[in-house]
Amino acid sequence: MMWRYVAGGVSALLLVAAGFLLFNGRARPPSPLVAAPAQAAGQAESLPDAVPEASERTREQKRFDRYDKDRNGAVTREEYLAQRRKAYAKLDANHDGQLSFDEWAVKATTKFAEADKDKSGAMNSREFATTAVKRSPRPRADCPPAPSPKEEDS
């Protein structure tokens, strides 16, 4: 008698999964890209000859290069630990070579205090956004500017 409940439950799950796949397979959102107008013969000449290419260096290769100070293609133990030593030295306030919890917590409490501009003891979403890790901006691709609507009409 119990097998009927199990069979009913499994069949219900299969029907839900089939319905999900069926509806998601057909639903395609419209493309947010605007269709490019047909180019006139005169505009084709203004395009650059070479297509801009992305850098082949990955994020990991760039990170490796930051550590490889002598640029010999290998990161030695000293090169690797140099970055850690700098960060550790900044936290070790009394320079005794040991990091206490209080010394470690100073960075977090300082960061919170700097972000809490209204000194309310809590951060709103705008204040919290200032605590995000700052990343260096990626260089933009050197692409030609898009033609203005006036240029397309002529």
Short mmCIF file of N, CA and C in Angstrom, two decimals:
data_model
loop_
_atom_site.label_atom_id
_atom_site.label_comp_id
_atom_site.label_asym_id
_atom_site.label_seq_id
_atom_site.Cartn_x
_atom_site.Cartn_y
_atom_site.Cartn_z
N MET A 1 0.82 -1.18 0.00
CA MET A 1 0.00 0.00 0.00
C MET A 1 0.87 1.26 0.00
N MET A 2 2.01 1.21 0.67
CA MET A 2 2.91 2.36 0.76
C MET A 2 3.52 2.69 -0.59
N TRP A 3 3.69 1.69 -1.44
CA TRP A 3 4.32 1.91 -2.74
C TRP A 3 3.49 2.83 -3.61
N ARG A 4 2.17 2.90 -3.39
CA ARG A 4 1.31 3.79 -4.17
C ARG A 4 1.66 5.26 -3.87
N TYR A 5 1.91 5.55 -2.61
CA TYR A 5 2.28 6.92 -2.23
C TYR A 5 3.63 7.31 -2.83
N VAL A 6 4.57 6.39 -2.77
CA VAL A 6 5.90 6.64 -3.33
C VAL A 6 5.80 6.84 -4.84
N ALA A 7 5.04 5.97 -5.52
CA ALA A 7 4.88 6.08 -6.96
C ALA A 7 4.18 7.39 -7.32
N GLY A 8 3.19 7.78 -6.56
CA GLY A 8 2.48 9.05 -6.80
C GLY A 8 3.39 10.25 -6.60
N GLY A 9 4.20 10.22 -5.57
CA GLY A 9 5.13 11.32 -5.31
C GLY A 9 6.18 11.45 -6.40
N VAL A 10 6.73 10.33 -6.84
CA VAL A 10 7.74 10.34 -7.90
C VAL A 10 7.12 10.84 -9.20
N SER A 11 5.92 10.38 -9.52
CA SER A 11 5.28 10.84 -10.77
C SER A 11 4.96 12.33 -10.71
N ALA A 12 4.57 12.83 -9.55
CA ALA A 12 4.31 14.27 -9.41
C ALA A 12 5.60 15.07 -9.64
N LEU A 13 6.70 14.62 -9.08
CA LEU A 13 7.97 15.30 -9.28
C LEU A 13 8.40 15.27 -10.74
N LEU A 14 8.18 14.14 -11.41
CA LEU A 14 8.52 14.04 -12.83
C LEU A 14 7.68 14.99 -13.68
N LEU A 15 6.40 15.12 -13.35
CA LEU A 15 5.53 16.04 -14.08
C LEU A 15 5.97 17.50 -13.88
N VAL A 16 6.34 17.85 -12.67
CA VAL A 16 6.81 19.21 -12.40
C VAL A 16 8.10 19.47 -13.16
N ALA A 17 9.03 18.51 -13.16
CA ALA A 17 10.29 18.68 -13.87
C ALA A 17 10.06 18.79 -15.37
N ALA A 18 9.15 17.96 -15.92
CA ALA A 18 8.86 18.03 -17.35
C ALA A 18 8.24 19.37 -17.72
N GLY A 19 7.33 19.85 -16.89
CA GLY A 19 6.72 21.16 -17.14
C GLY A 19 7.74 22.28 -17.08
N PHE A 20 8.63 22.20 -16.13
CA PHE A 20 9.68 23.22 -16.01
C PHE A 20 10.55 23.24 -17.25
N LEU A 21 10.98 22.07 -17.70
CA LEU A 21 11.83 22.00 -18.89
C LEU A 21 11.08 22.46 -20.13
N LEU A 22 9.81 22.10 -20.23
CA LEU A 22 9.01 22.48 -21.38
C LEU A 22 8.85 24.01 -21.46
N PHE A 23 8.48 24.63 -20.37
CA PHE A 23 8.25 26.07 -20.38
C PHE A 23 9.54 26.87 -20.51
N ASN A 24 10.61 26.42 -19.89
CA ASN A 24 11.88 27.14 -20.00
C ASN A 24 12.53 26.95 -21.35
N GLY A 25 12.27 25.86 -22.01
CA GLY A 25 12.85 25.61 -23.32
C GLY A 25 12.28 26.55 -24.38
N ARG A 26 11.02 26.94 -24.24
CA ARG A 26 10.38 27.79 -25.23
C ARG A 26 10.53 29.27 -24.92
N ALA A 27 10.66 29.60 -23.66
CA ALA A 27 10.71 31.01 -23.28
C ALA A 27 12.10 31.57 -23.50
N ARG A 28 12.24 32.38 -24.48
CA ARG A 28 13.52 33.03 -24.78
C ARG A 28 13.30 34.53 -24.67
N PRO A 29 14.00 35.19 -23.76
CA PRO A 29 13.82 36.64 -23.66
C PRO A 29 14.36 37.33 -24.91
N PRO A 30 13.75 38.44 -25.28
CA PRO A 30 14.26 39.15 -26.46
C PRO A 30 15.66 39.67 -26.19
N SER A 31 16.45 39.73 -27.23
CA SER A 31 17.82 40.18 -27.09
C SER A 31 17.85 41.66 -26.73
N PRO A 32 18.66 42.05 -25.73
CA PRO A 32 18.74 43.46 -25.36
C PRO A 32 19.55 44.27 -26.37
N LEU A 33 20.18 43.59 -27.32
CA LEU A 33 21.00 44.29 -28.31
C LEU A 33 20.11 44.78 -29.45
N VAL A 34 20.38 45.96 -29.91
CA VAL A 34 19.64 46.52 -31.03
C VAL A 34 20.25 45.96 -32.32
N ALA A 35 19.40 45.58 -33.25
CA ALA A 35 19.90 45.05 -34.50
C ALA A 35 20.66 46.13 -35.25
N ALA A 36 21.82 45.76 -35.78
CA ALA A 36 22.66 46.73 -36.50
C ALA A 36 22.03 47.02 -37.86
N PRO A 37 21.96 48.30 -38.24
CA PRO A 37 21.42 48.62 -39.57
C PRO A 37 22.39 48.18 -40.65
N ALA A 38 21.86 47.94 -41.82
CA ALA A 38 22.70 47.54 -42.94
C ALA A 38 23.67 48.68 -43.24
N GLN A 39 24.93 48.34 -43.42
CA GLN A 39 25.94 49.36 -43.64
C GLN A 39 26.00 49.75 -45.10
N ALA A 40 26.18 51.03 -45.30
CA ALA A 40 26.34 51.53 -46.66
C ALA A 40 27.76 51.21 -47.12
N ALA A 41 27.96 51.21 -48.41
CA ALA A 41 29.28 50.87 -48.97
C ALA A 41 30.34 51.86 -48.51
N GLY A 42 30.00 53.12 -48.33
CA GLY A 42 30.96 54.15 -47.92
C GLY A 42 31.42 53.98 -46.49
N GLN A 43 30.59 53.41 -45.62
CA GLN A 43 30.95 53.25 -44.22
C GLN A 43 31.94 52.12 -44.01
N ALA A 44 31.93 51.14 -44.86
CA ALA A 44 32.82 49.99 -44.69
C ALA A 44 34.28 50.42 -44.75
N GLU A 45 34.58 51.49 -45.46
CA GLU A 45 35.96 51.95 -45.58
C GLU A 45 36.47 52.58 -44.30
N SER A 46 35.57 53.11 -43.45
CA SER A 46 36.01 53.79 -42.24
C SER A 46 36.33 52.83 -41.10
N LEU A 47 36.03 51.56 -41.25
CA LEU A 47 36.33 50.59 -40.20
C LEU A 47 37.82 50.29 -40.16
N PRO A 48 38.36 50.00 -38.97
CA PRO A 48 39.79 49.70 -38.89
C PRO A 48 40.10 48.37 -39.57
N ASP A 49 41.35 48.24 -40.03
CA ASP A 49 41.78 47.02 -40.70
C ASP A 49 41.91 45.85 -39.73
N ALA A 50 42.43 46.13 -38.54
CA ALA A 50 42.67 45.07 -37.56
C ALA A 50 41.60 45.11 -36.47
N VAL A 51 41.17 43.96 -36.06
CA VAL A 51 40.20 43.85 -34.98
C VAL A 51 40.96 43.88 -33.67
N PRO A 52 40.51 44.70 -32.69
CA PRO A 52 41.21 44.72 -31.39
C PRO A 52 41.12 43.35 -30.73
N GLU A 53 42.21 42.93 -30.12
CA GLU A 53 42.26 41.62 -29.47
C GLU A 53 42.42 41.79 -27.97
N ALA A 54 41.84 40.87 -27.24
CA ALA A 54 41.96 40.88 -25.79
C ALA A 54 43.35 40.40 -25.40
N SER A 55 43.80 40.85 -24.25
CA SER A 55 45.11 40.42 -23.75
C SER A 55 45.06 38.93 -23.44
N GLU A 56 46.13 38.23 -23.77
CA GLU A 56 46.19 36.80 -23.51
C GLU A 56 46.52 36.50 -22.05
N ARG A 57 46.96 37.50 -21.31
CA ARG A 57 47.33 37.27 -19.92
C ARG A 57 46.07 37.14 -19.07
N THR A 58 45.99 36.09 -18.33
CA THR A 58 44.85 35.88 -17.45
C THR A 58 45.09 36.58 -16.12
N ARG A 59 44.07 36.61 -15.30
CA ARG A 59 44.18 37.22 -13.97
C ARG A 59 45.26 36.51 -13.16
N GLU A 60 45.33 35.19 -13.28
CA GLU A 60 46.34 34.43 -12.53
C GLU A 60 47.74 34.76 -13.01
N GLN A 61 47.93 34.95 -14.31
CA GLN A 61 49.25 35.31 -14.83
C GLN A 61 49.66 36.69 -14.32
N LYS A 62 48.72 37.61 -14.26
CA LYS A 62 49.03 38.95 -13.74
C LYS A 62 49.40 38.87 -12.26
N ARG A 63 48.67 38.05 -11.51
CA ARG A 63 48.96 37.87 -10.09
C ARG A 63 50.35 37.26 -9.92
N PHE A 64 50.68 36.27 -10.75
CA PHE A 64 52.00 35.64 -10.70
C PHE A 64 53.08 36.68 -10.95
N ASP A 65 52.88 37.56 -11.93
CA ASP A 65 53.87 38.58 -12.25
C ASP A 65 54.08 39.57 -11.11
N ARG A 66 53.02 39.84 -10.33
CA ARG A 66 53.18 40.75 -9.18
C ARG A 66 54.11 40.14 -8.13
N TYR A 67 54.08 38.83 -7.98
CA TYR A 67 54.93 38.16 -6.99
C TYR A 67 56.34 37.93 -7.52
N ASP A 68 56.47 37.67 -8.80
CA ASP A 68 57.78 37.36 -9.40
C ASP A 68 58.55 38.67 -9.61
N LYS A 69 59.17 39.16 -8.56
CA LYS A 69 59.83 40.47 -8.59
C LYS A 69 61.04 40.52 -9.51
N ASP A 70 61.82 39.41 -9.59
CA ASP A 70 63.02 39.44 -10.43
C ASP A 70 62.74 38.97 -11.87
N ARG A 71 61.47 38.70 -12.18
CA ARG A 71 61.02 38.35 -13.54
C ARG A 71 61.79 37.18 -14.17
N ASN A 72 62.07 36.17 -13.34
CA ASN A 72 62.79 35.01 -13.87
C ASN A 72 61.84 33.85 -14.17
N GLY A 73 60.55 34.06 -14.06
CA GLY A 73 59.58 33.02 -14.38
C GLY A 73 59.32 32.06 -13.24
N ALA A 74 59.83 32.35 -12.05
CA ALA A 74 59.61 31.49 -10.88
C ALA A 74 59.42 32.37 -9.65
N VAL A 75 58.48 32.00 -8.81
CA VAL A 75 58.26 32.71 -7.55
C VAL A 75 58.95 31.95 -6.44
N THR A 76 59.96 32.55 -5.88
CA THR A 76 60.69 31.89 -4.79
C THR A 76 59.91 32.05 -3.49
N ARG A 77 60.32 31.31 -2.50
CA ARG A 77 59.68 31.40 -1.18
C ARG A 77 59.78 32.81 -0.63
N GLU A 78 60.93 33.43 -0.80
CA GLU A 78 61.12 34.80 -0.31
C GLU A 78 60.20 35.79 -1.03
N GLU A 79 60.08 35.64 -2.34
CA GLU A 79 59.20 36.54 -3.10
C GLU A 79 57.75 36.37 -2.65
N TYR A 80 57.35 35.12 -2.42
CA TYR A 80 55.98 34.86 -2.00
C TYR A 80 55.70 35.40 -0.61
N LEU A 81 56.65 35.18 0.30
CA LEU A 81 56.43 35.60 1.68
C LEU A 81 56.60 37.11 1.87
N ALA A 82 57.26 37.79 0.95
CA ALA A 82 57.46 39.24 1.08
C ALA A 82 56.12 39.97 1.16
N GLN A 83 55.17 39.57 0.34
CA GLN A 83 53.85 40.20 0.37
C GLN A 83 53.17 39.95 1.72
N ARG A 84 53.29 38.75 2.23
CA ARG A 84 52.66 38.41 3.51
C ARG A 84 53.34 39.17 4.66
N ARG A 85 54.66 39.32 4.57
CA ARG A 85 55.38 40.04 5.63
C ARG A 85 54.94 41.50 5.71
N LYS A 86 54.74 42.11 4.56
CA LYS A 86 54.30 43.52 4.54
C LYS A 86 52.94 43.65 5.20
N ALA A 87 52.02 42.76 4.86
CA ALA A 87 50.68 42.82 5.46
C ALA A 87 50.75 42.54 6.96
N TYR A 88 51.57 41.59 7.36
CA TYR A 88 51.72 41.25 8.78
C TYR A 88 52.32 42.42 9.55
N ALA A 89 53.34 43.05 8.96
CA ALA A 89 54.00 44.17 9.63
C ALA A 89 53.04 45.33 9.85
N LYS A 90 52.13 45.55 8.93
CA LYS A 90 51.15 46.62 9.09
C LYS A 90 50.23 46.34 10.27
N LEU A 91 49.91 45.08 10.51
CA LEU A 91 49.01 44.73 11.60
C LEU A 91 49.72 44.65 12.94
N ASP A 92 51.01 44.31 12.95
CA ASP A 92 51.78 44.16 14.19
C ASP A 92 52.16 45.54 14.70
N ALA A 93 51.26 46.16 15.45
CA ALA A 93 51.42 47.55 15.88
C ALA A 93 52.64 47.77 16.78
N ASN A 94 52.91 46.85 17.71
CA ASN A 94 54.03 47.04 18.63
C ASN A 94 55.31 46.40 18.13
N HIS A 95 55.29 45.82 16.94
CA HIS A 95 56.47 45.25 16.27
C HIS A 95 57.23 44.23 17.14
N ASP A 96 56.46 43.41 17.87
CA ASP A 96 57.10 42.37 18.67
C ASP A 96 57.17 41.03 17.94
N GLY A 97 56.70 40.99 16.70
CA GLY A 97 56.74 39.76 15.92
C GLY A 97 55.60 38.81 16.23
N GLN A 98 54.70 39.22 17.12
CA GLN A 98 53.54 38.40 17.46
C GLN A 98 52.29 39.24 17.25
N LEU A 99 51.30 38.63 16.65
CA LEU A 99 50.07 39.34 16.36
C LEU A 99 49.00 38.93 17.37
N SER A 100 48.64 39.87 18.24
CA SER A 100 47.59 39.58 19.21
C SER A 100 46.23 39.80 18.55
N PHE A 101 45.18 39.31 19.21
CA PHE A 101 43.84 39.49 18.66
C PHE A 101 43.51 40.98 18.55
N ASP A 102 43.91 41.75 19.54
CA ASP A 102 43.62 43.19 19.51
C ASP A 102 44.29 43.87 18.33
N GLU A 103 45.54 43.50 18.06
CA GLU A 103 46.23 44.08 16.90
C GLU A 103 45.53 43.68 15.60
N TRP A 104 45.08 42.44 15.54
CA TRP A 104 44.40 41.95 14.36
C TRP A 104 43.05 42.64 14.18
N ALA A 105 42.35 42.87 15.30
CA ALA A 105 41.01 43.46 15.24
C ALA A 105 41.04 44.96 14.94
N VAL A 106 42.19 45.60 15.11
CA VAL A 106 42.28 47.04 14.86
C VAL A 106 41.87 47.37 13.43
N LYS A 107 42.32 46.58 12.50
CA LYS A 107 42.01 46.86 11.09
C LYS A 107 40.51 46.82 10.85
N ALA A 108 39.84 45.79 11.38
CA ALA A 108 38.40 45.65 11.17
C ALA A 108 37.63 46.79 11.84
N THR A 109 38.01 47.12 13.07
CA THR A 109 37.28 48.19 13.76
C THR A 109 37.55 49.55 13.13
N THR A 110 38.77 49.75 12.66
CA THR A 110 39.09 51.02 11.97
C THR A 110 38.31 51.13 10.68
N LYS A 111 38.24 50.05 9.94
CA LYS A 111 37.50 50.06 8.67
C LYS A 111 36.02 50.34 8.93
N PHE A 112 35.46 49.76 9.98
CA PHE A 112 34.06 50.00 10.32
C PHE A 112 33.85 51.46 10.72
N ALA A 113 34.73 51.98 11.56
CA ALA A 113 34.59 53.36 12.02
C ALA A 113 34.70 54.36 10.87
N GLU A 114 35.59 54.09 9.91
CA GLU A 114 35.73 54.98 8.75
C GLU A 114 34.50 54.91 7.86
N ALA A 115 33.90 53.74 7.74
CA ALA A 115 32.73 53.58 6.88
C ALA A 115 31.47 54.16 7.51
N ASP A 116 31.36 54.12 8.83
CA ASP A 116 30.17 54.62 9.54
C ASP A 116 30.25 56.14 9.64
N LYS A 117 29.96 56.82 8.53
CA LYS A 117 30.13 58.28 8.44
C LYS A 117 29.25 59.03 9.43
N ASP A 118 28.02 58.55 9.67
CA ASP A 118 27.12 59.28 10.57
C ASP A 118 27.29 58.88 12.04
N LYS A 119 28.26 57.99 12.31
CA LYS A 119 28.60 57.55 13.66
C LYS A 119 27.39 57.01 14.42
N SER A 120 26.52 56.28 13.70
CA SER A 120 25.32 55.72 14.31
C SER A 120 25.58 54.36 14.95
N GLY A 121 26.72 53.77 14.69
CA GLY A 121 27.02 52.44 15.21
C GLY A 121 26.53 51.34 14.28
N ALA A 122 25.97 51.73 13.15
CA ALA A 122 25.50 50.77 12.14
C ALA A 122 25.74 51.38 10.77
N MET A 123 25.98 50.53 9.78
CA MET A 123 26.21 51.03 8.42
C MET A 123 24.96 50.85 7.57
N ASN A 124 24.57 51.90 6.86
CA ASN A 124 23.51 51.73 5.88
C ASN A 124 24.13 51.17 4.61
N SER A 125 23.32 50.91 3.59
CA SER A 125 23.84 50.25 2.39
C SER A 125 24.90 51.09 1.69
N ARG A 126 24.75 52.40 1.69
CA ARG A 126 25.74 53.27 1.04
C ARG A 126 27.08 53.23 1.79
N GLU A 127 27.02 53.26 3.12
CA GLU A 127 28.24 53.19 3.92
C GLU A 127 28.90 51.82 3.77
N PHE A 128 28.08 50.77 3.76
CA PHE A 128 28.62 49.42 3.63
C PHE A 128 29.34 49.23 2.30
N ALA A 129 28.84 49.85 1.26
CA ALA A 129 29.45 49.72 -0.07
C ALA A 129 30.88 50.25 -0.08
N THR A 130 31.21 51.17 0.82
CA THR A 130 32.58 51.71 0.86
C THR A 130 33.58 50.72 1.45
N THR A 131 33.12 49.63 2.05
CA THR A 131 34.03 48.66 2.65
C THR A 131 34.49 47.60 1.65
N ALA A 132 33.95 47.62 0.44
CA ALA A 132 34.33 46.62 -0.56
C ALA A 132 35.80 46.76 -0.91
N VAL A 133 36.41 45.64 -1.28
CA VAL A 133 37.81 45.63 -1.67
C VAL A 133 37.96 46.45 -2.94
N LYS A 134 38.91 47.35 -2.92
CA LYS A 134 39.15 48.21 -4.09
C LYS A 134 39.98 47.44 -5.10
N ARG A 135 39.47 47.29 -6.30
CA ARG A 135 40.20 46.64 -7.37
C ARG A 135 40.62 47.69 -8.37
N SER A 136 41.78 47.49 -8.97
CA SER A 136 42.23 48.45 -9.97
C SER A 136 41.35 48.28 -11.20
N PRO A 137 40.98 49.38 -11.85
CA PRO A 137 40.10 49.28 -13.01
C PRO A 137 40.81 48.59 -14.16
N ARG A 138 40.04 47.82 -14.89
CA ARG A 138 40.59 47.15 -16.07
C ARG A 138 40.69 48.15 -17.20
N PRO A 139 41.75 48.04 -18.00
CA PRO A 139 41.85 48.96 -19.13
C PRO A 139 40.74 48.67 -20.13
N ARG A 140 40.18 49.73 -20.68
CA ARG A 140 39.11 49.58 -21.66
C ARG A 140 39.70 49.19 -23.00
N ALA A 141 38.93 48.46 -23.77
CA ALA A 141 39.36 48.06 -25.11
C ALA A 141 39.40 49.29 -25.99
N ASP A 142 40.33 49.33 -26.91
CA ASP A 142 40.48 50.47 -27.80
C ASP A 142 39.60 50.23 -29.03
N CYS A 143 38.30 50.44 -28.87
CA CYS A 143 37.35 50.22 -29.95
C CYS A 143 37.00 51.55 -30.60
N PRO A 144 36.69 51.53 -31.89
CA PRO A 144 36.28 52.77 -32.55
C PRO A 144 34.92 53.20 -32.02
N PRO A 145 34.63 54.49 -31.99
CA PRO A 145 33.33 54.95 -31.49
C PRO A 145 32.21 54.52 -32.42
N ALA A 146 31.04 54.32 -31.85
CA ALA A 146 29.86 53.95 -32.64
C ALA A 146 29.44 55.14 -33.48
N PRO A 147 28.97 54.91 -34.69
CA PRO A 147 28.53 56.03 -35.52
C PRO A 147 27.31 56.69 -34.92
N SER A 148 27.25 58.00 -35.00
CA SER A 148 26.10 58.73 -34.46
C SER A 148 24.92 58.54 -35.39
N PRO A 149 23.69 58.77 -34.90
CA PRO A 149 22.51 58.59 -35.76
C PRO A 149 22.56 59.48 -37.01
N LYS A 150 23.19 60.64 -36.93
CA LYS A 150 23.26 61.54 -38.09
C LYS A 150 24.11 60.93 -39.19
N GLU A 151 25.21 60.23 -38.80
CA GLU A 151 26.10 59.61 -39.78
C GLU A 151 25.44 58.44 -40.47
N GLU A 152 24.54 57.72 -39.76
CA GLU A 152 23.88 56.56 -40.33
C GLU A 152 22.91 56.95 -41.43
N ASP A 153 22.27 58.13 -41.27
CA ASP A 153 21.27 58.58 -42.24
C ASP A 153 21.91 59.01 -43.56
N SER A 154 23.12 59.48 -43.51
CA SER A 154 23.74 60.00 -44.74
C SER A 154 24.34 58.95 -45.60
#
